[in-house]
């Protein structure tokens, strides 16, 4: 998996992305390995690395120490998240001595260093939010605490994002909202993920992938077609930045960037 990660990074490096975010557990299952991966990207590639930090399972002192280490290593971009419930727990429980929620983490990070901070947004509402308006109001609090941009949960229909962008603006969210794009290559995996985060999977999408369990190349072609059309519609509606969830599969993301006119330096666009 680590070899695949670095191969993907090298494949995408010529496109000069604004940043590459590294989820907790990348390169292994521990925070230390994540730290090493983030620092490795920063030092061994031309790309800017962004590290995910969550509130789960750590005290404020531990989080502060991690943040200080990142800062000392030249990491300036943090993706600050509450995080999923700890393994074995059905509901999220704040650490008794920790940052309770994402807004607290963002506030604490900004006080410690002048990090560039991305936070999460949920076009279809966070599964634990009591209402869509509550979720938008909380997003505003995260921005007020110091978040510099919002990266959304993935979605499958452009209107879902466009409505969310308009509602967030109406709620006073005045930072860039970047759509999170997930190419569908393994439909069963996407169904499982979507059930967990309560992302709507349209019937037309399920129908497209029906009967293709043993057809990986066809699934890849469909993923390219569906995601390219999603990006085209978003771009036509003023979206200039995209955040691709590559899942360490770089070729499709490379293709989408080519379609959007993002190409290696020296290539025609």
mmCIF file of C-alpha atoms in Angstrom:
data_model
loop_
_atom_site.group_PDB
_atom_site.id
_atom_site.type_symbol
_atom_site.label_atom_id
_atom_site.label_comp_id
_atom_site.label_asym_id
_atom_site.label_seq_id
_atom_site.Cartn_x
_atom_site.Cartn_y
_atom_site.Cartn_z
ATOM 1 C CA UNK A 1 0.000 0.000 0.000
ATOM 2 C CA UNK A 2 2.869 2.360 0.743
ATOM 3 C CA UNK A 3 4.356 1.679 -2.697
ATOM 4 C CA UNK A 4 0.966 2.424 -4.272
ATOM 5 C CA UNK A 5 0.732 5.659 -2.281
ATOM 6 C CA UNK A 6 4.100 6.919 -3.524
ATOM 7 C CA UNK A 7 3.417 5.817 -7.096
ATOM 8 C CA UNK A 8 0.171 7.814 -6.985
ATOM 9 C CA UNK A 9 1.964 10.860 -5.603
ATOM 10 C CA UNK A 10 4.595 10.740 -8.344
ATOM 11 C CA UNK A 11 1.883 10.357 -10.979
ATOM 12 C CA UNK A 12 0.053 13.476 -9.778
ATOM 13 C CA UNK A 13 3.076 15.621 -8.898
ATOM 14 C CA UNK A 14 3.510 17.032 -12.452
ATOM 15 C CA UNK A 15 -0.011 18.514 -12.194
ATOM 16 C CA UNK A 16 1.182 20.805 -9.379
ATOM 17 C CA UNK A 17 -1.833 20.460 -7.055
ATOM 18 C CA UNK A 18 -2.412 23.196 -4.506
ATOM 19 C CA UNK A 19 -1.897 20.586 -1.777
ATOM 20 C CA UNK A 20 -2.037 16.860 -1.094
ATOM 21 C CA UNK A 21 -3.885 15.825 2.038
ATOM 22 C CA UNK A 22 -2.851 12.709 3.911
ATOM 23 C CA UNK A 23 -5.496 10.960 5.982
ATOM 24 C CA UNK A 24 -4.775 9.564 9.412
ATOM 25 C CA UNK A 25 -3.280 6.095 9.021
ATOM 26 C CA UNK A 26 -1.688 6.648 5.596
ATOM 27 C CA UNK A 27 1.422 4.527 5.229
ATOM 28 C CA UNK A 28 0.310 2.377 8.157
ATOM 29 C CA UNK A 29 -2.104 2.427 11.052
ATOM 30 C CA UNK A 30 -0.394 4.751 13.494
ATOM 31 C CA UNK A 31 -0.192 8.503 13.843
ATOM 32 C CA UNK A 32 3.597 8.295 13.726
ATOM 33 C CA UNK A 33 3.549 6.703 10.292
ATOM 34 C CA UNK A 34 1.100 9.342 9.108
ATOM 35 C CA UNK A 35 3.481 12.014 10.364
ATOM 36 C CA UNK A 36 6.384 10.416 8.487
ATOM 37 C CA UNK A 37 4.353 10.220 5.279
ATOM 38 C CA UNK A 38 3.305 13.882 5.475
ATOM 39 C CA UNK A 39 6.856 15.045 6.161
ATOM 40 C CA UNK A 40 8.172 12.779 3.403
ATOM 41 C CA UNK A 41 5.843 14.366 0.847
ATOM 42 C CA UNK A 42 6.848 17.840 1.973
ATOM 43 C CA UNK A 43 10.573 17.107 1.754
ATOM 44 C CA UNK A 44 10.836 14.644 -1.133
ATOM 45 C CA UNK A 45 8.352 16.104 -3.624
ATOM 46 C CA UNK A 46 7.528 19.545 -4.972
ATOM 47 C CA UNK A 47 4.022 19.327 -3.498
ATOM 48 C CA UNK A 48 2.591 20.936 -0.382
ATOM 49 C CA UNK A 49 1.491 18.340 2.172
ATOM 50 C CA UNK A 50 -1.562 18.781 4.371
ATOM 51 C CA UNK A 51 -1.953 16.615 7.465
ATOM 52 C CA UNK A 52 -5.247 15.390 8.853
ATOM 53 C CA UNK A 53 -5.690 15.912 12.592
ATOM 54 C CA UNK A 54 -8.658 14.658 14.602
ATOM 55 C CA UNK A 55 -9.869 15.092 18.160
ATOM 56 C CA UNK A 56 -10.308 11.357 18.756
ATOM 57 C CA UNK A 57 -8.354 9.604 21.487
ATOM 58 C CA UNK A 58 -5.869 12.374 22.317
ATOM 59 C CA UNK A 59 -5.515 15.052 24.958
ATOM 60 C CA UNK A 60 -4.970 18.705 24.086
ATOM 61 C CA UNK A 61 -1.337 18.324 25.127
ATOM 62 C CA UNK A 62 -0.846 15.420 22.722
ATOM 63 C CA UNK A 63 -2.518 17.262 19.838
ATOM 64 C CA UNK A 64 -0.492 20.389 20.579
ATOM 65 C CA UNK A 65 2.711 18.353 20.513
ATOM 66 C CA UNK A 66 1.775 16.834 17.147
ATOM 67 C CA UNK A 67 0.947 20.285 15.771
ATOM 68 C CA UNK A 68 4.274 21.664 17.035
ATOM 69 C CA UNK A 69 6.157 18.827 15.352
ATOM 70 C CA UNK A 70 4.387 19.474 12.062
ATOM 71 C CA UNK A 71 5.194 23.175 12.290
ATOM 72 C CA UNK A 72 8.863 22.457 13.021
ATOM 73 C CA UNK A 73 8.993 20.181 9.954
ATOM 74 C CA UNK A 74 7.602 22.928 7.732
ATOM 75 C CA UNK A 75 4.037 21.620 7.501
ATOM 76 C CA UNK A 76 1.718 24.619 7.369
ATOM 77 C CA UNK A 77 -1.572 23.059 6.244
ATOM 78 C CA UNK A 78 -3.834 21.041 8.552
ATOM 79 C CA UNK A 79 -7.156 19.387 7.733
ATOM 80 C CA UNK A 80 -8.880 19.697 11.114
ATOM 81 C CA UNK A 81 -11.670 17.218 11.822
ATOM 82 C CA UNK A 82 -13.585 15.925 14.800
ATOM 83 C CA UNK A 83 -13.046 12.358 13.620
ATOM 84 C CA UNK A 84 -15.140 9.205 13.743
ATOM 85 C CA UNK A 85 -15.995 7.446 17.010
ATOM 86 C CA UNK A 86 -13.139 5.409 18.438
ATOM 87 C CA UNK A 87 -13.078 1.733 17.499
ATOM 88 C CA UNK A 88 -15.678 -0.138 19.503
ATOM 89 C CA UNK A 89 -17.815 2.951 20.176
ATOM 90 C CA UNK A 90 -21.108 3.593 18.413
ATOM 91 C CA UNK A 91 -21.147 7.278 19.285
ATOM 92 C CA UNK A 92 -18.438 9.899 19.471
ATOM 93 C CA UNK A 93 -17.155 10.615 22.970
ATOM 94 C CA UNK A 94 -14.842 13.598 23.480
ATOM 95 C CA UNK A 95 -11.562 12.895 25.221
ATOM 96 C CA UNK A 96 -11.882 14.219 28.803
ATOM 97 C CA UNK A 97 -8.750 16.322 28.381
ATOM 98 C CA UNK A 98 -8.972 16.845 24.639
ATOM 99 C CA UNK A 99 -10.385 19.201 22.057
ATOM 100 C CA UNK A 100 -14.034 18.203 22.136
ATOM 101 C CA UNK A 101 -15.062 19.090 18.575
ATOM 102 C CA UNK A 102 -13.624 20.386 15.315
ATOM 103 C CA UNK A 103 -14.350 24.006 16.191
ATOM 104 C CA UNK A 104 -12.302 23.637 19.388
ATOM 105 C CA UNK A 105 -9.462 21.972 17.481
ATOM 106 C CA UNK A 106 -9.400 24.725 14.846
ATOM 107 C CA UNK A 107 -9.360 27.422 17.507
ATOM 108 C CA UNK A 108 -6.551 25.669 19.385
ATOM 109 C CA UNK A 109 -4.424 25.149 16.260
ATOM 110 C CA UNK A 110 -4.790 28.786 15.201
ATOM 111 C CA UNK A 111 -3.736 29.997 18.636
ATOM 112 C CA UNK A 112 -0.678 27.760 18.542
ATOM 113 C CA UNK A 113 0.550 28.521 15.003
ATOM 114 C CA UNK A 114 -0.735 30.342 11.934
ATOM 115 C CA UNK A 115 -1.719 27.139 10.153
ATOM 116 C CA UNK A 116 -3.643 27.124 6.888
ATOM 117 C CA UNK A 117 -6.679 25.102 7.991
ATOM 118 C CA UNK A 118 -9.200 23.153 5.954
ATOM 119 C CA UNK A 119 -12.347 21.804 7.554
ATOM 120 C CA UNK A 120 -15.134 19.470 6.479
ATOM 121 C CA UNK A 121 -18.538 20.372 5.042
ATOM 122 C CA UNK A 122 -21.518 18.110 4.472
ATOM 123 C CA UNK A 123 -23.745 18.895 1.464
ATOM 124 C CA UNK A 124 -26.258 16.314 2.674
ATOM 125 C CA UNK A 125 -25.874 17.268 6.372
ATOM 126 C CA UNK A 126 -23.635 15.573 8.918
ATOM 127 C CA UNK A 127 -25.259 12.289 10.051
ATOM 128 C CA UNK A 128 -25.269 13.435 13.684
ATOM 129 C CA UNK A 129 -26.570 16.973 13.101
ATOM 130 C CA UNK A 130 -30.146 17.547 14.339
ATOM 131 C CA UNK A 131 -30.959 19.602 11.230
ATOM 132 C CA UNK A 132 -29.438 20.987 8.046
ATOM 133 C CA UNK A 133 -29.574 24.531 9.442
ATOM 134 C CA UNK A 134 -27.788 23.445 12.622
ATOM 135 C CA UNK A 135 -25.073 21.908 10.466
ATOM 136 C CA UNK A 136 -24.678 25.119 8.448
ATOM 137 C CA UNK A 137 -24.561 27.225 11.609
ATOM 138 C CA UNK A 138 -21.849 24.943 12.970
ATOM 139 C CA UNK A 139 -19.908 25.267 9.731
ATOM 140 C CA UNK A 140 -20.015 29.052 10.211
ATOM 141 C CA UNK A 141 -18.599 28.591 13.729
ATOM 142 C CA UNK A 142 -15.688 26.579 12.326
ATOM 143 C CA UNK A 143 -14.949 29.309 9.810
ATOM 144 C CA UNK A 144 -15.202 31.963 12.521
ATOM 145 C CA UNK A 145 -12.746 29.898 14.594
ATOM 146 C CA UNK A 146 -10.179 30.132 11.807
ATOM 147 C CA UNK A 147 -10.880 27.610 9.034
ATOM 148 C CA UNK A 148 -9.572 28.927 5.707
ATOM 149 C CA UNK A 149 -11.582 26.666 3.424
ATOM 150 C CA UNK A 150 -14.225 23.955 3.440
ATOM 151 C CA UNK A 151 -13.709 20.599 1.721
ATOM 152 C CA UNK A 152 -16.984 18.752 1.307
ATOM 153 C CA UNK A 153 -17.974 15.169 1.776
ATOM 154 C CA UNK A 154 -18.356 13.469 -1.597
ATOM 155 C CA UNK A 155 -21.673 13.559 -3.468
ATOM 156 C CA UNK A 156 -22.913 12.291 -6.819
ATOM 157 C CA UNK A 157 -25.134 15.022 -8.250
ATOM 158 C CA UNK A 158 -23.984 18.560 -9.016
ATOM 159 C CA UNK A 159 -27.181 20.141 -7.685
ATOM 160 C CA UNK A 160 -26.409 18.710 -4.245
ATOM 161 C CA UNK A 161 -23.212 20.745 -4.041
ATOM 162 C CA UNK A 162 -24.568 23.878 -5.728
ATOM 163 C CA UNK A 163 -27.526 24.114 -3.323
ATOM 164 C CA UNK A 164 -25.163 23.608 -0.382
ATOM 165 C CA UNK A 165 -22.794 26.295 -1.634
ATOM 166 C CA UNK A 166 -25.662 28.786 -1.893
ATOM 167 C CA UNK A 167 -27.061 27.915 1.542
ATOM 168 C CA UNK A 168 -23.618 28.132 3.147
ATOM 169 C CA UNK A 169 -23.096 31.580 1.642
ATOM 170 C CA UNK A 170 -26.497 32.653 2.966
ATOM 171 C CA UNK A 171 -25.431 31.388 6.419
ATOM 172 C CA UNK A 172 -22.389 33.671 6.317
ATOM 173 C CA UNK A 173 -19.723 31.164 5.289
ATOM 174 C CA UNK A 174 -17.310 33.406 3.402
ATOM 175 C CA UNK A 175 -14.408 31.052 2.631
ATOM 176 C CA UNK A 176 -13.954 28.845 -0.444
ATOM 177 C CA UNK A 177 -16.080 25.687 -0.463
ATOM 178 C CA UNK A 178 -14.277 22.957 -2.395
ATOM 179 C CA UNK A 179 -16.288 19.996 -3.711
ATOM 180 C CA UNK A 180 -14.978 16.604 -2.668
ATOM 181 C CA UNK A 181 -15.044 14.275 -5.678
ATOM 182 C CA UNK A 182 -14.991 10.479 -5.312
ATOM 183 C CA UNK A 183 -14.618 8.430 -8.520
ATOM 184 C CA UNK A 184 -16.712 5.259 -8.264
ATOM 185 C CA UNK A 185 -14.678 2.227 -9.280
ATOM 186 C CA UNK A 186 -15.809 -0.225 -6.580
ATOM 187 C CA UNK A 187 -19.549 0.286 -6.274
ATOM 188 C CA UNK A 188 -20.003 -2.102 -3.338
ATOM 189 C CA UNK A 189 -17.336 -0.247 -1.381
ATOM 190 C CA UNK A 190 -18.972 3.093 -2.189
ATOM 191 C CA UNK A 191 -22.356 1.769 -1.031
ATOM 192 C CA UNK A 192 -20.828 0.731 2.293
ATOM 193 C CA UNK A 193 -19.068 4.076 2.741
ATOM 194 C CA UNK A 194 -22.174 6.012 1.744
ATOM 195 C CA UNK A 195 -24.340 4.159 4.259
ATOM 196 C CA UNK A 196 -21.933 5.131 7.032
ATOM 197 C CA UNK A 197 -21.841 8.830 6.122
ATOM 198 C CA UNK A 198 -25.451 8.942 4.839
ATOM 199 C CA UNK A 199 -24.514 10.106 1.359
ATOM 200 C CA UNK A 200 -27.288 9.556 -1.154
ATOM 201 C CA UNK A 201 -26.468 7.079 -3.927
ATOM 202 C CA UNK A 202 -28.878 7.861 -6.813
ATOM 203 C CA UNK A 203 -30.814 4.989 -8.355
ATOM 204 C CA UNK A 204 -29.392 5.845 -11.785
ATOM 205 C CA UNK A 205 -25.867 5.318 -10.454
ATOM 206 C CA UNK A 206 -26.737 1.938 -8.953
ATOM 207 C CA UNK A 207 -28.319 0.938 -12.262
ATOM 208 C CA UNK A 208 -25.182 1.935 -14.189
ATOM 209 C CA UNK A 209 -22.971 -0.372 -12.132
ATOM 210 C CA UNK A 210 -25.466 -3.227 -11.917
ATOM 211 C CA UNK A 211 -24.014 -6.501 -13.196
ATOM 212 C CA UNK A 212 -20.424 -5.259 -13.439
ATOM 213 C CA UNK A 213 -18.922 -6.933 -10.355
ATOM 214 C CA UNK A 214 -16.535 -8.922 -12.565
ATOM 215 C CA UNK A 215 -15.876 -6.136 -15.073
ATOM 216 C CA UNK A 216 -13.238 -3.851 -13.498
ATOM 217 C CA UNK A 217 -12.232 -2.165 -16.769
ATOM 218 C CA UNK A 218 -15.838 -1.341 -17.635
ATOM 219 C CA UNK A 219 -16.358 0.037 -14.136
ATOM 220 C CA UNK A 220 -13.324 2.258 -14.620
ATOM 221 C CA UNK A 221 -14.697 3.588 -17.902
ATOM 222 C CA UNK A 222 -18.051 4.314 -16.270
ATOM 223 C CA UNK A 223 -16.359 6.040 -13.344
ATOM 224 C CA UNK A 224 -14.443 8.236 -15.767
ATOM 225 C CA UNK A 225 -17.612 9.145 -17.657
ATOM 226 C CA UNK A 226 -19.806 9.842 -14.605
ATOM 227 C CA UNK A 227 -17.196 11.830 -12.678
ATOM 228 C CA UNK A 228 -16.097 13.818 -15.714
ATOM 229 C CA UNK A 229 -19.681 14.904 -16.321
ATOM 230 C CA UNK A 230 -20.076 15.859 -12.653
ATOM 231 C CA UNK A 231 -16.923 17.983 -12.830
ATOM 232 C CA UNK A 232 -18.012 19.545 -16.131
ATOM 233 C CA UNK A 233 -21.346 20.689 -14.669
ATOM 234 C CA UNK A 234 -19.687 22.038 -11.517
ATOM 235 C CA UNK A 235 -17.084 23.889 -13.590
ATOM 236 C CA UNK A 236 -19.831 25.399 -15.748
ATOM 237 C CA UNK A 237 -21.397 26.700 -12.534
ATOM 238 C CA UNK A 238 -18.294 28.554 -11.419
ATOM 239 C CA UNK A 239 -16.400 25.868 -9.505
ATOM 240 C CA UNK A 240 -12.676 26.366 -10.101
ATOM 241 C CA UNK A 241 -11.170 24.085 -7.446
ATOM 242 C CA UNK A 242 -11.751 20.377 -6.927
ATOM 243 C CA UNK A 243 -10.613 18.034 -4.172
ATOM 244 C CA UNK A 244 -10.259 14.474 -5.464
ATOM 245 C CA UNK A 245 -10.459 11.531 -3.079
ATOM 246 C CA UNK A 246 -8.002 9.388 -5.022
ATOM 247 C CA UNK A 247 -7.951 6.375 -2.672
ATOM 248 C CA UNK A 248 -4.389 5.952 -3.966
ATOM 249 C CA UNK A 249 -5.592 5.443 -7.538
ATOM 250 C CA UNK A 250 -4.088 8.278 -9.508
ATOM 251 C CA UNK A 251 -4.928 7.507 -13.141
ATOM 252 C CA UNK A 252 -8.574 8.573 -13.004
ATOM 253 C CA UNK A 253 -7.719 11.800 -11.185
ATOM 254 C CA UNK A 254 -5.025 12.495 -13.771
ATOM 255 C CA UNK A 255 -7.641 12.038 -16.512
ATOM 256 C CA UNK A 256 -10.157 14.361 -14.823
ATOM 257 C CA UNK A 257 -7.520 17.050 -14.461
ATOM 258 C CA UNK A 258 -6.646 16.706 -18.151
ATOM 259 C CA UNK A 259 -10.312 17.199 -19.077
ATOM 260 C CA UNK A 260 -10.486 20.276 -16.812
ATOM 261 C CA UNK A 261 -7.393 21.716 -18.512
ATOM 262 C CA UNK A 262 -4.964 21.017 -15.659
ATOM 263 C CA UNK A 263 -1.925 19.451 -17.301
ATOM 264 C CA UNK A 264 1.787 18.983 -16.641
ATOM 265 C CA UNK A 265 3.923 22.053 -17.244
ATOM 266 C CA UNK A 266 4.780 22.303 -20.915
ATOM 267 C CA UNK A 267 1.773 20.256 -22.051
ATOM 268 C CA UNK A 268 -0.854 21.925 -24.192
ATOM 269 C CA UNK A 269 -4.087 22.901 -22.459
#
